[in-house]
Amino acid sequence: MSFILALLFAAPLEVHYLVKEEVTGWQPIEPDDVERTLGQTALEVLTKSGGIKLVAITEKEAKQKPPKYLLRVLGRMIDEAETHTVYLSFEPGTGSDLGSLRASQTMALGRLPKATMLARITDSAKQAAGDLWKGLEGAVTRVQKATPPPPLTGELPQIPWKWADVVTPKVVSLRAADDLYSKDGAVRKAALRELTSLVLAKAPPRNALEACALKHPDTEIRKGCLVALRPVARESLPTQRVVIEVFRQDQDSQIVQEASDQMQYFVGLSQADAIAAWIERASKAEVYGPFAELGDQPNLDLAIARCMIAAGKRPKYQRSKAACIELLKPVPHERRFAILWPLLTEVDPDSPRYFEGAGEREGSIGTDWQRAVEALLEDAPRFVAGLDEVLWRRYERTLSSSSLDLLASHAEPNEKLTKRMLEAVQTGGNRAAMSALRRFADESEAVRPLILEGVSEMLATESYHKSISKNDLEQLVKRCKGEKR
């Protein structure tokens, strides 16, 4: 109810949209008819609440002048599976604090009357649009109120993509297909060589290799079948779907890497599926694919948060979140905050949300803790409110050198932090704290008297750490008084 009331007092979010049915080898319904069905159904669901206003745009117009918010409604038939998949993608402009969202739904259409096919496509479009709106409605309210995304806390939801079952056609009267499963290793390898030589000529050898890549019990043969599919995977939509399924499901790292390499050449909606699979796997802390080139992608924020937690559930010395942190590069500051803050504020070392550090050695070796804080501060308009408390708490608990270094170089001067830095200088002789006091004296007239008083007392009582020289303290006094140094 609160969401509906919010919308009543806010102008609808203007979103441009385009609808396209991809033309494939199996087209039991005219693409124009499918496009009309997809467009009418999806748009009806998404505009029902009044939260968004949809404006039509062409692909050419979207490329020439990218809109602030773009909704793509795309569809595709798969011939051998005789299915239709509808994809809905919400794509905000580059650098937006509103992340991309994507939903999909697949329906079987084989051997059905045209009217029944259209009814099923309508149902799938309704379901996909409903799933998209579930993730979008809160974001629309937030954008209308100009509020940042909330921190990703609590039990995180699964990545909201629905994958259709992948079934390969049964192969009959092809001896090599049977020989692939022979108990004799030499026979299996001979069959693989024969099928590889035939894969471009006929469908049955390709189908045999696809089934093998999906479920053969021998890892070496399974990988060989996948490698044999390379030349057809660039063109055959059913093969591309098999390669993506292998990437999603196989547990052998070499096979997963081979599938990922093949997926980099996919285009159109197969490329969208490949990206979805990379993000899904990344959410399990298994990062593959060309993320450095992909930029911002649908549901990337949720995937990164899940990635870090999944990494934190591994055995003690395998918990590095470095690969997950790298995924943050295309994410703007406000969304980074929503991802990182619940993890940076975690103090329980046994929690999967906890960022590992290395105390005094952090500055020389680099740690997840240091990388995460630096990622939060990167592109931040100012020092993040409350981060000084988080950094100081980490310094007190683990003697985190990176935490003190970041406070010294970036934190905004205030009375509480100044007193802490004075204490760190007096009792620990910390050079970073000394550097912080110099910066505070230059930048803040308000804390300058406090620094002067504290340092003067150290000099008068000679109660300061031996690693700090008397000259350094005297120079700081002059700095506070505005005298030449």
XYZ file of C-alpha atoms in Angstrom:
485
model
C 0.000 0.000 0.000
C 2.830 2.412 0.842
C 4.328 1.835 -2.615
C 1.013 2.658 -4.327
C 0.647 5.835 -2.250
C 4.182 6.861 -3.175
C 3.368 6.506 -6.851
C 0.226 8.602 -6.517
C 2.338 11.607 -5.560
C 5.208 11.055 -8.022
C 5.436 11.520 -11.752
C 5.815 8.219 -13.660
C 9.362 7.274 -14.608
C 9.715 7.738 -18.377
C 11.150 4.594 -19.946
C 11.743 4.094 -23.673
C 11.073 0.618 -25.013
C 11.597 -1.500 -28.093
C 10.178 -4.898 -29.043
C 11.871 -7.387 -31.364
C 11.391 -11.038 -32.279
C 14.647 -12.609 -33.473
C 14.247 -14.512 -36.751
C 15.534 -18.111 -36.514
C 15.337 -21.268 -38.598
C 12.071 -22.405 -37.006
C 9.370 -19.738 -37.211
C 5.884 -21.299 -36.813
C 4.386 -17.823 -36.268
C 5.181 -14.666 -38.187
C 7.676 -12.516 -36.233
C 5.383 -9.476 -36.554
C 2.569 -11.376 -34.823
C 4.875 -12.470 -32.026
C 6.181 -8.912 -31.571
C 2.662 -7.544 -31.226
C 1.819 -10.205 -28.646
C 4.997 -9.618 -26.660
C 4.674 -5.844 -26.741
C 1.024 -5.636 -25.785
C 1.324 -8.168 -22.962
C 4.552 -6.981 -21.363
C 3.656 -3.307 -21.583
C 0.227 -3.889 -20.067
C 1.776 -5.588 -17.019
C 4.489 -2.977 -16.533
C 2.251 0.093 -16.871
C -0.595 -1.202 -14.709
C 0.680 0.419 -11.501
C 1.261 3.804 -13.109
C 4.857 3.854 -11.886
C 6.395 4.065 -15.348
C 5.460 5.721 -18.614
C 6.570 3.748 -21.678
C 7.617 5.537 -24.873
C 8.372 3.611 -28.082
C 11.823 3.880 -29.652
C 13.624 2.108 -32.500
C 16.945 0.287 -32.260
C 18.519 2.910 -34.507
C 17.248 5.769 -32.338
C 18.460 4.019 -29.180
C 21.959 3.707 -30.641
C 22.111 7.276 -31.929
C 20.819 8.859 -28.733
C 20.718 6.399 -25.819
C 17.744 7.145 -23.542
C 18.083 7.459 -19.786
C 16.087 4.266 -19.264
C 15.556 1.566 -21.896
C 13.303 -1.490 -21.761
C 13.970 -4.262 -24.281
C 11.290 -6.868 -24.948
C 12.898 -9.602 -27.045
C 11.808 -13.046 -28.175
C 13.359 -16.058 -29.895
C 12.278 -19.478 -31.192
C 14.604 -22.490 -30.800
C 13.954 -24.978 -33.578
C 15.155 -28.371 -32.285
C 13.700 -27.736 -28.821
C 10.566 -26.144 -30.354
C 10.451 -23.555 -27.585
C 10.062 -19.795 -27.385
C 11.867 -17.581 -24.875
C 10.917 -14.021 -23.999
C 13.558 -11.713 -22.498
C 12.798 -8.442 -20.702
C 15.758 -6.203 -19.912
C 15.606 -2.894 -18.062
C 18.743 -0.900 -18.903
C 19.446 2.445 -17.211
C 22.028 4.795 -18.676
C 25.743 4.475 -17.956
C 26.697 5.375 -14.405
C 23.131 5.337 -13.102
C 22.597 4.512 -9.442
C 19.777 2.263 -10.643
C 21.101 -1.152 -11.669
C 20.072 -3.178 -14.697
C 17.431 -5.891 -14.313
C 16.550 -8.832 -16.534
C 13.923 -11.570 -16.544
C 13.180 -14.384 -18.958
C 10.620 -17.124 -19.451
C 10.491 -20.106 -21.808
C 7.478 -22.052 -23.136
C 7.295 -25.254 -25.201
C 5.354 -24.730 -28.463
C 5.914 -27.928 -30.413
C 2.961 -29.385 -32.371
C 0.436 -26.869 -31.079
C -2.138 -24.799 -33.012
C -1.123 -21.206 -33.699
C -3.713 -19.808 -31.287
C -2.372 -22.015 -28.471
C 1.195 -20.981 -29.287
C 0.257 -17.300 -29.025
C -1.555 -17.970 -25.750
C 1.583 -19.583 -24.324
C 3.746 -16.724 -25.533
C 1.307 -14.340 -23.845
C 1.601 -16.297 -20.591
C 5.402 -16.292 -20.724
C 5.480 -12.539 -21.413
C 3.169 -11.938 -18.433
C 5.357 -14.036 -16.139
C 8.601 -12.408 -17.288
C 7.119 -8.913 -16.988
C 5.808 -9.741 -13.505
C 9.242 -10.999 -12.414
C 10.884 -7.872 -13.800
C 8.442 -5.581 -12.026
C 9.052 -7.309 -8.687
C 12.662 -6.218 -8.878
C 11.887 -2.850 -10.449
C 9.067 -1.392 -8.364
C 11.183 -0.524 -5.334
C 13.856 1.011 -7.551
C 11.264 3.175 -9.343
C 10.046 4.580 -6.035
C 13.627 5.227 -4.945
C 14.496 7.080 -8.178
C 11.366 9.209 -7.935
C 12.314 10.195 -4.376
C 16.001 10.618 -5.304
C 17.077 8.240 -2.523
C 20.087 5.890 -2.753
C 19.721 2.104 -2.956
C 19.406 0.416 0.445
C 22.262 -1.793 1.715
C 21.985 -5.437 0.652
C 21.447 -7.045 4.052
C 19.796 -10.189 5.347
C 19.244 -13.322 3.293
C 19.951 -12.385 -0.316
C 17.577 -13.659 -3.029
C 18.695 -15.942 -5.831
C 19.636 -14.507 -9.218
C 16.168 -14.143 -10.855
C 16.753 -15.976 -14.126
C 14.750 -18.971 -15.214
C 16.459 -21.409 -17.522
C 14.610 -23.797 -19.785
C 15.531 -27.476 -19.726
C 18.030 -28.411 -22.427
C 17.089 -31.620 -24.248
C 19.073 -32.908 -27.214
C 17.398 -34.926 -30.016
C 17.851 -38.682 -29.711
C 20.390 -40.066 -32.165
C 19.624 -43.433 -33.805
C 21.437 -45.576 -36.388
C 24.801 -43.906 -35.787
C 27.375 -46.365 -34.486
C 29.906 -43.721 -33.489
C 27.318 -42.178 -31.166
C 26.989 -45.509 -29.334
C 30.750 -46.097 -29.374
C 31.253 -42.885 -27.418
C 30.031 -44.842 -24.383
C 32.063 -47.997 -25.017
C 33.996 -49.512 -22.103
C 37.081 -49.516 -24.332
C 38.869 -46.165 -24.107
C 40.406 -46.539 -27.567
C 36.964 -47.100 -29.102
C 35.611 -44.019 -27.342
C 38.429 -41.861 -28.694
C 37.996 -43.243 -32.220
C 34.281 -42.462 -32.073
C 35.037 -38.923 -30.912
C 37.410 -38.394 -33.838
C 34.806 -39.664 -36.306
C 32.029 -37.482 -34.935
C 34.336 -34.465 -34.898
C 35.025 -34.926 -38.618
C 31.269 -35.072 -39.343
C 30.006 -32.310 -37.076
C 29.744 -29.677 -39.820
C 28.103 -31.993 -42.346
C 25.065 -33.434 -40.578
C 22.810 -32.846 -37.571
C 23.025 -36.343 -35.949
C 26.798 -36.146 -35.246
C 26.275 -32.688 -33.767
C 23.418 -33.938 -31.609
C 25.543 -36.872 -30.410
C 28.356 -34.508 -29.429
C 25.914 -32.164 -27.667
C 24.496 -35.015 -25.579
C 28.028 -36.161 -24.797
C 29.152 -32.679 -23.710
C 26.182 -32.475 -21.357
C 26.272 -35.847 -19.639
C 29.140 -38.163 -20.607
C 30.574 -39.692 -17.395
C 34.189 -39.537 -18.620
C 35.603 -36.045 -18.068
C 38.173 -36.305 -20.871
C 35.585 -37.456 -23.441
C 33.085 -34.868 -22.218
C 35.634 -32.136 -22.773
C 36.574 -33.587 -26.166
C 32.936 -33.476 -27.273
C 32.653 -29.854 -26.167
C 35.831 -28.915 -28.032
C 34.478 -30.675 -31.139
C 31.445 -28.363 -31.045
C 33.558 -25.200 -31.427
C 32.980 -24.710 -35.185
C 29.191 -25.117 -34.976
C 28.748 -23.248 -31.697
C 29.220 -19.921 -33.466
C 26.190 -20.464 -35.701
C 23.868 -23.117 -34.242
C 21.414 -21.747 -31.653
C 20.690 -25.208 -30.140
C 24.436 -25.808 -29.789
C 24.906 -22.436 -28.132
C 22.224 -23.348 -25.616
C 24.044 -26.641 -24.913
C 27.381 -24.850 -24.425
C 25.768 -22.439 -21.960
C 24.182 -25.334 -20.067
C 27.560 -27.089 -19.867
C 29.052 -23.888 -18.479
C 26.279 -23.616 -15.888
C 26.275 -27.215 -14.709
C 29.686 -28.848 -15.185
C 32.012 -29.015 -12.191
C 35.296 -29.554 -14.031
C 37.159 -26.234 -14.237
C 38.756 -26.993 -17.622
C 35.402 -27.845 -19.184
C 33.799 -24.741 -17.673
C 36.642 -22.613 -19.042
C 36.282 -24.144 -22.521
C 32.549 -23.421 -22.517
C 33.199 -19.866 -21.327
C 35.719 -19.323 -24.122
C 33.182 -20.478 -26.727
C 30.484 -18.238 -25.242
C 32.574 -15.135 -25.896
C 31.753 -15.448 -29.606
C 27.973 -15.615 -29.165
C 25.861 -12.717 -30.424
C 22.266 -11.510 -30.088
C 20.122 -13.229 -27.492
C 22.664 -16.039 -27.124
C 25.111 -13.405 -25.953
C 22.516 -12.194 -23.439
C 22.152 -15.781 -22.177
C 25.940 -16.121 -21.982
C 26.188 -12.967 -19.862
C 23.387 -14.240 -17.632
C 25.278 -17.512 -17.139
C 28.559 -15.720 -16.333
C 26.785 -13.593 -13.741
C 24.998 -16.608 -12.285
C 28.288 -18.457 -11.865
C 29.971 -15.339 -10.460
C 27.281 -15.245 -7.768
C 28.771 -18.566 -6.581
C 32.258 -16.983 -6.359
C 33.333 -18.650 -9.613
C 34.256 -15.774 -11.901
C 34.654 -16.525 -15.615
C 34.054 -14.492 -18.743
C 35.220 -11.095 -20.016
C 33.790 -9.003 -17.180
C 36.360 -6.262 -17.742
C 34.808 -5.691 -21.180
C 31.138 -6.233 -20.324
C 30.556 -3.160 -18.147
C 27.361 -2.858 -16.110
C 25.035 -5.843 -16.529
C 21.614 -6.963 -15.276
C 21.538 -7.959 -11.603
C 25.283 -7.440 -11.283
C 24.868 -5.874 -7.811
C 23.116 -8.915 -6.374
C 25.625 -11.240 -8.034
C 28.580 -9.379 -6.474
C 27.036 -9.465 -3.003
C 26.294 -13.181 -3.332
C 29.800 -13.758 -4.727
C 31.433 -12.277 -1.631
C 29.285 -14.284 0.761
C 29.880 -17.500 -1.203
C 33.635 -16.890 -1.071
C 33.396 -16.312 2.671
C 31.836 -19.768 3.172
C 34.873 -21.578 1.779
C 37.606 -23.153 3.948
C 39.679 -20.657 5.919
C 42.523 -20.132 3.443
C 40.359 -20.147 0.312
C 38.114 -17.221 1.218
C 39.593 -14.522 -0.991
C 36.959 -12.098 -2.242
C 39.402 -10.392 -4.637
C 37.702 -11.645 -7.815
C 34.324 -10.479 -6.473
C 35.716 -7.028 -5.640
C 37.043 -6.727 -9.209
C 33.454 -7.025 -10.452
C 32.661 -3.659 -8.818
C 34.525 -1.617 -11.453
C 31.483 -0.603 -13.584
C 29.232 -0.050 -10.539
C 28.800 3.620 -9.449
C 29.396 4.735 -5.883
C 25.875 4.610 -4.421
C 25.359 1.049 -5.591
C 28.838 0.078 -4.359
C 27.879 1.387 -0.944
C 24.756 -0.797 -0.908
C 26.892 -3.851 -1.680
C 29.938 -3.171 0.503
C 28.596 -1.498 3.629
C 27.011 -4.600 5.225
C 30.299 -6.441 4.710
C 32.596 -3.654 5.877
C 30.633 -3.286 9.099
C 30.821 -7.030 9.872
C 33.116 -7.645 12.874
C 32.744 -11.418 13.312
C 35.755 -13.110 11.656
C 33.746 -16.316 11.265
C 30.960 -14.623 9.315
C 31.002 -15.161 5.521
C 30.454 -11.400 5.183
C 33.720 -10.600 6.961
C 36.577 -9.088 4.928
C 39.890 -10.734 5.747
C 42.855 -8.479 6.554
C 46.437 -8.918 7.660
C 46.945 -6.307 10.367
C 50.167 -4.349 10.100
C 51.202 -6.102 6.850
C 48.180 -4.976 4.821
C 49.926 -2.040 3.226
C 52.639 -4.244 1.698
C 50.655 -7.280 0.545
C 47.135 -6.011 -0.131
C 44.075 -7.698 1.406
C 40.373 -8.058 0.738
C 39.738 -5.501 3.486
C 42.013 -2.906 1.912
C 40.705 -3.505 -1.622
C 37.088 -3.266 -0.462
C 37.552 0.035 1.377
C 39.469 1.509 -1.556
C 36.696 0.369 -3.905
C 34.128 2.118 -1.693
C 36.108 5.360 -1.666
C 36.812 5.307 -5.411
C 34.631 7.928 -7.142
C 32.943 8.781 -3.834
C 31.946 12.489 -3.812
C 33.281 12.766 -0.238
C 34.545 10.597 2.580
C 31.748 8.143 3.403
C 29.831 9.101 6.540
C 30.472 6.603 9.333
C 33.473 5.029 7.617
C 35.890 6.647 10.065
C 34.280 4.653 12.894
C 34.465 1.446 10.881
C 38.137 1.992 10.007
C 39.121 2.913 13.549
C 37.309 -0.100 14.972
C 39.199 -2.327 12.531
C 42.490 -0.673 13.487
C 41.841 -1.262 17.194
C 40.864 -4.907 16.661
C 43.593 -5.986 14.217
C 46.130 -3.128 14.041
C 45.052 -2.723 10.432
C 47.673 -0.545 8.747
C 45.504 0.118 5.697
C 42.646 1.354 7.895
C 44.868 3.880 9.631
C 46.484 4.903 6.333
C 43.064 5.578 4.793
C 41.975 7.586 7.816
C 45.190 9.572 7.649
C 44.875 10.371 3.962
C 41.106 10.676 3.397
C 39.036 11.117 6.566
C 37.548 14.529 7.283
C 39.088 16.125 10.409
C 36.957 16.143 13.550
C 37.552 16.325 17.285
C 37.029 12.633 18.025
C 39.342 11.433 15.254
C 41.981 14.025 16.179
C 42.093 12.728 19.761
C 42.465 9.194 18.439
C 45.375 10.190 16.212
C 47.076 11.964 19.104
C 46.736 8.786 21.146
C 48.169 6.667 18.310
C 51.172 8.998 18.092
C 51.777 9.140 21.837
C 51.382 5.453 22.677
C 52.324 3.737 19.422
C 54.469 6.232 17.579
C 52.401 5.634 14.468
C 53.766 7.491 11.446
C 50.419 7.453 9.604
C 48.763 9.089 12.613
C 51.487 11.735 12.605
C 50.794 12.379 8.934
C 47.072 12.688 9.728
C 47.749 15.324 12.367
C 49.787 17.371 9.901
C 46.956 17.241 7.366
C 44.334 18.068 9.994
C 46.368 21.065 11.127
C 46.494 22.358 7.546
C 42.843 21.675 6.692
C 40.847 22.344 9.856
C 40.970 25.462 11.920
C 38.543 23.848 14.356
C 40.874 21.008 15.456
C 44.147 22.967 15.243
C 44.019 24.111 18.925
C 43.377 20.523 20.013
C 46.442 19.291 18.126
C 48.551 22.133 19.506
C 47.498 21.366 23.086
C 48.070 17.615 22.757
C 51.484 17.862 21.098
C 52.664 20.625 23.442
C 51.791 18.424 26.423
C 53.783 15.526 24.949
C 56.806 17.790 24.564
C 56.468 19.271 28.031
C 56.172 15.898 29.771
C 58.396 14.045 27.301
C 55.690 11.364 27.189
C 55.706 10.227 23.601
C 56.792 7.100 21.757
C 60.487 6.829 21.019
C 59.895 6.280 17.288
C 58.601 9.867 17.034
C 61.362 12.468 17.132
C 61.189 15.612 19.207
C 61.855 17.618 16.056
C 58.778 16.143 14.337
C 56.604 17.212 17.241
C 58.146 20.689 17.356
C 57.538 21.113 13.621
C 53.906 20.141 14.163
C 53.570 22.788 16.879
C 54.885 25.410 14.470
C 52.430 24.154 11.845
C 49.536 24.660 14.245
C 50.740 28.172 15.098
C 51.140 29.072 11.455
C 54.868 29.676 11.830
C 57.384 29.039 9.090
C 58.771 25.514 9.132
